[in-house]
GROMACS .gro file of C-alpha atoms in nm:
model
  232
    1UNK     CA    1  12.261   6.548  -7.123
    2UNK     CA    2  12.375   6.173  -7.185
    3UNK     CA    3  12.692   6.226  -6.952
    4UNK     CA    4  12.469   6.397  -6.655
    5UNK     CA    5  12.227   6.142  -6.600
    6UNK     CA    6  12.531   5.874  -6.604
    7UNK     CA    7  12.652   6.065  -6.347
    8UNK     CA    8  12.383   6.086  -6.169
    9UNK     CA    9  12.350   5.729  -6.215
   10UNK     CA   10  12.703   5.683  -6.029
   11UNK     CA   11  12.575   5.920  -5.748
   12UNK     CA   12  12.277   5.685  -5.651
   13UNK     CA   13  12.418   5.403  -5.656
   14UNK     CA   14  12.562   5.218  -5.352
   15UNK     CA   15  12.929   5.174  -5.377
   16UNK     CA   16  13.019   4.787  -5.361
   17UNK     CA   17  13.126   4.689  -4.977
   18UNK     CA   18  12.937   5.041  -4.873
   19UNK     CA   19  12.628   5.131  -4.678
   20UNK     CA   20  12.284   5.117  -4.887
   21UNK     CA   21  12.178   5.402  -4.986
   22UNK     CA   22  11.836   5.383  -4.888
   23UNK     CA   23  11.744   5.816  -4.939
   24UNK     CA   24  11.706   5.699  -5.293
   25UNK     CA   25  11.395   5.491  -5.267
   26UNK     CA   26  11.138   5.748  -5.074
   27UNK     CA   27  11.298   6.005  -5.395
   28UNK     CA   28  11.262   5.763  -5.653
   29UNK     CA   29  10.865   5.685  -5.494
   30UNK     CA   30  10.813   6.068  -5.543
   31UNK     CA   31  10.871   6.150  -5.912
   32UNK     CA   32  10.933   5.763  -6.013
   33UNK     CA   33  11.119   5.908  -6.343
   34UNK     CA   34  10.880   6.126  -6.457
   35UNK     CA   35  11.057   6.406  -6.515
   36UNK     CA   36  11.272   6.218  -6.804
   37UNK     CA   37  10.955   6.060  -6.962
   38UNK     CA   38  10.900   6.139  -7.309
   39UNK     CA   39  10.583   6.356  -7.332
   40UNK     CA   40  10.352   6.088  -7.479
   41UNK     CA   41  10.476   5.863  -7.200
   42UNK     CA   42  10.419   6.078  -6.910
   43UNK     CA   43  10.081   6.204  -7.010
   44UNK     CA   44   9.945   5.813  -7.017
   45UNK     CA   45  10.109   5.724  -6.716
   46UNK     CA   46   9.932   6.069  -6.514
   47UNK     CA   47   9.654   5.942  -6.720
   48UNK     CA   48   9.662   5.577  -6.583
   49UNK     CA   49   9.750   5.685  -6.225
   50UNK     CA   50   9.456   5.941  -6.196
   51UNK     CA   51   9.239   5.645  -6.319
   52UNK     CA   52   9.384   5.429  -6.093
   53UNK     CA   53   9.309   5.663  -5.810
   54UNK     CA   54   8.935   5.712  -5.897
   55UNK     CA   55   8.840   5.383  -5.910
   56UNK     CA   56   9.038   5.279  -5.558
   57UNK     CA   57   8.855   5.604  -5.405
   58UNK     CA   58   8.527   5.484  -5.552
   59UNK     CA   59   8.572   5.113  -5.429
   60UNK     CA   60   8.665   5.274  -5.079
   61UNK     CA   61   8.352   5.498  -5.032
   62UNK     CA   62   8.173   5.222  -5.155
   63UNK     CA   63   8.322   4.932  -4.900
   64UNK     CA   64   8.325   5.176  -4.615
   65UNK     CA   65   8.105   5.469  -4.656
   66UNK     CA   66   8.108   5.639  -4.305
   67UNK     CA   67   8.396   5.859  -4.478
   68UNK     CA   68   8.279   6.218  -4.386
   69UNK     CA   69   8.570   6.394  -4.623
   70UNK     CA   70   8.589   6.245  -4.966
   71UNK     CA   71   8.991   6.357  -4.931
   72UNK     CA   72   9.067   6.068  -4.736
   73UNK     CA   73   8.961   5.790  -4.940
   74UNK     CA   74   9.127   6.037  -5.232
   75UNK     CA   75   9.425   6.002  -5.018
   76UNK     CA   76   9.449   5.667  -4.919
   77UNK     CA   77   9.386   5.584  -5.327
   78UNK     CA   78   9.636   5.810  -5.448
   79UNK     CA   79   9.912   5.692  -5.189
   80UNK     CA   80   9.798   5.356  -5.290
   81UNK     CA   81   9.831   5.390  -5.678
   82UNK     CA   82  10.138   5.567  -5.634
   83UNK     CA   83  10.275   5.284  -5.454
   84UNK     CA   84  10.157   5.014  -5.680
   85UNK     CA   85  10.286   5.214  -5.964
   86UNK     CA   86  10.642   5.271  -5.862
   87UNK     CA   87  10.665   4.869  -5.790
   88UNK     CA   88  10.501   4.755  -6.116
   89UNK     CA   89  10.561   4.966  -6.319
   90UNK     CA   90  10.871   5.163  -6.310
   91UNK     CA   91  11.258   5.032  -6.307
   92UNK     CA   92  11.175   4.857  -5.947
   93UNK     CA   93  11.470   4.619  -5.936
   94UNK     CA   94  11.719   4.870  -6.118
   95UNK     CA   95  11.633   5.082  -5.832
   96UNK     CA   96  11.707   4.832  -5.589
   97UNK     CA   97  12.018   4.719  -5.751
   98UNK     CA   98  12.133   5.051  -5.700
   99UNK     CA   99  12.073   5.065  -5.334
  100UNK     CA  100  12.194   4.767  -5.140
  101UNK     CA  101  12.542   4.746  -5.221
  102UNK     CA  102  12.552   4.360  -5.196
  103UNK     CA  103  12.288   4.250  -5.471
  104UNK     CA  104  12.360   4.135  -5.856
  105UNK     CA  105  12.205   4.109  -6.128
  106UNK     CA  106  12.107   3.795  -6.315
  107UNK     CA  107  12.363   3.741  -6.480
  108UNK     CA  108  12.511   3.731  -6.847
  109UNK     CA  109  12.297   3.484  -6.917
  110UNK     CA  110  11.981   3.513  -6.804
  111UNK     CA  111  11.958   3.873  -6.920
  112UNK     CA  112  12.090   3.791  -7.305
  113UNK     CA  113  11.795   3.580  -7.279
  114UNK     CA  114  11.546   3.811  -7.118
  115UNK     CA  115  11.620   4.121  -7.372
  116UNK     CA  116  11.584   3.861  -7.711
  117UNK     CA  117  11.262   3.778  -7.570
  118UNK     CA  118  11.150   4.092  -7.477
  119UNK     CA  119  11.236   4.202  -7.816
  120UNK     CA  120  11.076   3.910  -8.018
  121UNK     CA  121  10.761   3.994  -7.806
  122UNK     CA  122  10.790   4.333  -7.947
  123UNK     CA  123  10.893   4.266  -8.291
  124UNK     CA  124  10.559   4.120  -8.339
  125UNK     CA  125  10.346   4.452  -8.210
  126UNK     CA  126  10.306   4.671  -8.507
  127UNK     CA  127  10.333   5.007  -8.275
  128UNK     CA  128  10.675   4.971  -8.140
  129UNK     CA  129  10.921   5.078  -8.429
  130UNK     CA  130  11.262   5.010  -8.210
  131UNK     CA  131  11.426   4.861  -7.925
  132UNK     CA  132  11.802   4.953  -7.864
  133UNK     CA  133  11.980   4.905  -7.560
  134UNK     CA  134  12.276   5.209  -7.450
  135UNK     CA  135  12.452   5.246  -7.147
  136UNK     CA  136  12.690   5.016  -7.005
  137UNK     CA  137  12.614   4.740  -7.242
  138UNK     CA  138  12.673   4.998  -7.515
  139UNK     CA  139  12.988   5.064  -7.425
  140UNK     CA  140  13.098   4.723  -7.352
  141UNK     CA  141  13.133   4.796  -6.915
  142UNK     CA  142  12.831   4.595  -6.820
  143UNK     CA  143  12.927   4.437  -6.493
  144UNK     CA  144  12.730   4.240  -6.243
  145UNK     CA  145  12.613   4.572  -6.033
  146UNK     CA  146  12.462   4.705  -6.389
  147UNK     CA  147  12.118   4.725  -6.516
  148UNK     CA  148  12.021   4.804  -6.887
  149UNK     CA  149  11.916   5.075  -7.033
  150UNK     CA  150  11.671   4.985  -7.297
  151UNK     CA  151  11.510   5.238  -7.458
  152UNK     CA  152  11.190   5.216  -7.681
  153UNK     CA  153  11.038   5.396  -7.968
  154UNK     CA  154  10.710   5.360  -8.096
  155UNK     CA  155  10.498   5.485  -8.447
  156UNK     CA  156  10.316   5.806  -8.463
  157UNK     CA  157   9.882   5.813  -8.425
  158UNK     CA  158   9.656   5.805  -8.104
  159UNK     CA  159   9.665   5.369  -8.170
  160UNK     CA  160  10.024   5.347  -8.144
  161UNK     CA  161  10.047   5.595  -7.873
  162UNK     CA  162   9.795   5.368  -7.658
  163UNK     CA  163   9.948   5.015  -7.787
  164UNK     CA  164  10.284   5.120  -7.729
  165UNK     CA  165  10.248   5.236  -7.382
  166UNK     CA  166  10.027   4.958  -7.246
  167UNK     CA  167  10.300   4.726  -7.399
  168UNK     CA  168  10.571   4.959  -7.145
  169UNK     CA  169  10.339   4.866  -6.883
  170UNK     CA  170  10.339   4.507  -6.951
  171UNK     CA  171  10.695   4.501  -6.994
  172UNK     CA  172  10.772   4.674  -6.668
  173UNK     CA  173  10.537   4.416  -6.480
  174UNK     CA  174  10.674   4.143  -6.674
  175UNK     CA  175  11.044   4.295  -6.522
  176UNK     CA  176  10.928   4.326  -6.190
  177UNK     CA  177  10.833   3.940  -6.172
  178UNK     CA  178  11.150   3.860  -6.314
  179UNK     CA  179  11.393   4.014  -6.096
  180UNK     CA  180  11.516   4.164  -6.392
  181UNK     CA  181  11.688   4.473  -6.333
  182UNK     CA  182  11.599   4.691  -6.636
  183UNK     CA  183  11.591   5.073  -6.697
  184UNK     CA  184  11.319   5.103  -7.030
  185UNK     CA  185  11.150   5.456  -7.136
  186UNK     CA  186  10.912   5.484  -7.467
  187UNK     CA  187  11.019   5.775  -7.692
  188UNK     CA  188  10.775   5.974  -7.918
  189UNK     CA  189  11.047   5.998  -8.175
  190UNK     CA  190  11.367   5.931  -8.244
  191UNK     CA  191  11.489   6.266  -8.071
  192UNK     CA  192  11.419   6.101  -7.793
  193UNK     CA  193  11.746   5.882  -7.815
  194UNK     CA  194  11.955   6.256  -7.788
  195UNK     CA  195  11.903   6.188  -7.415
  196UNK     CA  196  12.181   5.914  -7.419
  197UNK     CA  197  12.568   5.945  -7.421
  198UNK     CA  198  12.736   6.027  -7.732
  199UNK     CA  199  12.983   5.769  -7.682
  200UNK     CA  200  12.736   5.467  -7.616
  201UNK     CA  201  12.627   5.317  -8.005
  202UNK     CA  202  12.278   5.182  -7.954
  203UNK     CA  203  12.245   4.815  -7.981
  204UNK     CA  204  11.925   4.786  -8.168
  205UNK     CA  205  11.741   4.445  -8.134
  206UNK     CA  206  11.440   4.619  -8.322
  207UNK     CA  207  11.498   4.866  -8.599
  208UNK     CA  208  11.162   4.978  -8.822
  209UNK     CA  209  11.225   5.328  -8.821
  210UNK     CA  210  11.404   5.474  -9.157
  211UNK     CA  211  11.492   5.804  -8.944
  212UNK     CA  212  11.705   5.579  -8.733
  213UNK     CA  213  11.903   5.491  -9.063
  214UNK     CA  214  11.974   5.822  -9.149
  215UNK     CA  215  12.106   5.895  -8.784
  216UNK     CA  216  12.294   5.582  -8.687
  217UNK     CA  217  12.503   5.492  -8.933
  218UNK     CA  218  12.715   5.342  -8.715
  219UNK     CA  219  12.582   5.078  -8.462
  220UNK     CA  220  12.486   4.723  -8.330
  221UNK     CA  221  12.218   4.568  -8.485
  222UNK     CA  222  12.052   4.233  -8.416
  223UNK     CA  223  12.045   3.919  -8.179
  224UNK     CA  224  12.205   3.951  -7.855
  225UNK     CA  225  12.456   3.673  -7.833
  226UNK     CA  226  12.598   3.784  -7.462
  227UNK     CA  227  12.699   4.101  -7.291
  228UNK     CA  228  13.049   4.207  -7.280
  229UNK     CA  229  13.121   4.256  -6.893
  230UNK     CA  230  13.410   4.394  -6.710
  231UNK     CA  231  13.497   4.350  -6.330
  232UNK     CA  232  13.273   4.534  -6.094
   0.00000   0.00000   0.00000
């Protein structure tokens, strides 16, 4: 599973002195990652969007009321929440990374500082119980054309399920203003990690969950002092 969505990875992104790939954004707009959403995840984020879309229809029939088929403000709200979604809060900038072959990231840097700080923000929320980054950073081939892939876990209960993914949300928006270009999903459980490659040991930066002991015994753990890059 790990080694198909790298793949698929390489297959969307724009090859460095190439043409952008620009089929990947109206895609991307459509299912906006979805599909590989952990189940807790994707039912608050259908959740959010159809709440989203209510109260823009309400506001519309309410600013211009001459609407004579409630399915067009519906429309307009729903392409509108959609829209606003995919910018704020999904991987915006990873996706855009990917498409326009002459953009970088931030830098070694700048993102070593970013992830501590995302994860000190973290550490201190009692609902997220890990943070570990996989992908190229895992496997030491982070370049300046790579984002990361952080992944997130959070504690069991309704309170944790709601803390943990209006923390996601704030982190994506908090991404977006950035410019930082960051891949980040919230797992039910530590399953959730099976999604990854087998050859990339997690680099955890938060680590409260004793199941993780039992199936990591081998990994990264702690401050990230920089990211090991290769040419790219």
């Amino acid at each position: 599973m790990g080694m198909d969505i790298d793949r698929l990875k390489k297959s969307r992104k724009a090859a460095p002195g190439g043409r952008p790939r620009l089929r990947n954004l109206p895609r991307n707009w459509l299912h906006q990652g979805v599909t590989y959403m952990d189940r807790g995840e994707a039912v608050f984020r259908v959740a959010l969007e159809t709440l989203e879309i209510l109260l823009l229809a309400g506001l519309l029939l309410v600013w211009r009321g001459k609407f004579v088929d409630v399915g067009v403000p519906l429309a307009i709200a729903a392409v509108a929440a959609h829209t606003f979604n995919w910018v704020t809060n999904g991987n915006f900038w990873a996706l855009i990374l990917f498409a326009f072959p002459m953009l970088r990231n931030r830098g070694d840097a700048v993102t070593c500082s970013y992830l501590n700080a995302m994860a000190e923000r973290l550490r201190r929320r009692r609902s997220i119980s890990a943070l570990a980054l996989f992908g190229s950073v895992a496997r030491g081939e982070w370049h300046e054309r790579s984002d990361v892939d952080v992944r997130l876990l959070r504690f069991g209960g309704f309170g944790c399920w709601l803390g943990a993914n209006l923390l996601l949300v704030g982190e994506r928006f908090r991404a977006f203003l950035s410019r930082q270009p960051i891949d980040v999903y919230l797992g039910d459980d530590a399953d959730f990690f099976e999604k990854m490659r087998k050859d990339e040991p997690p680099i955890f930066l938060i680590k409260r969950d004793p199941r993780l002991e039992r199936r990591y015994t081998e990994h990264r753990e702690g401050r990230l002092g920089a990211l090991r890059r290769t040419q790219g």
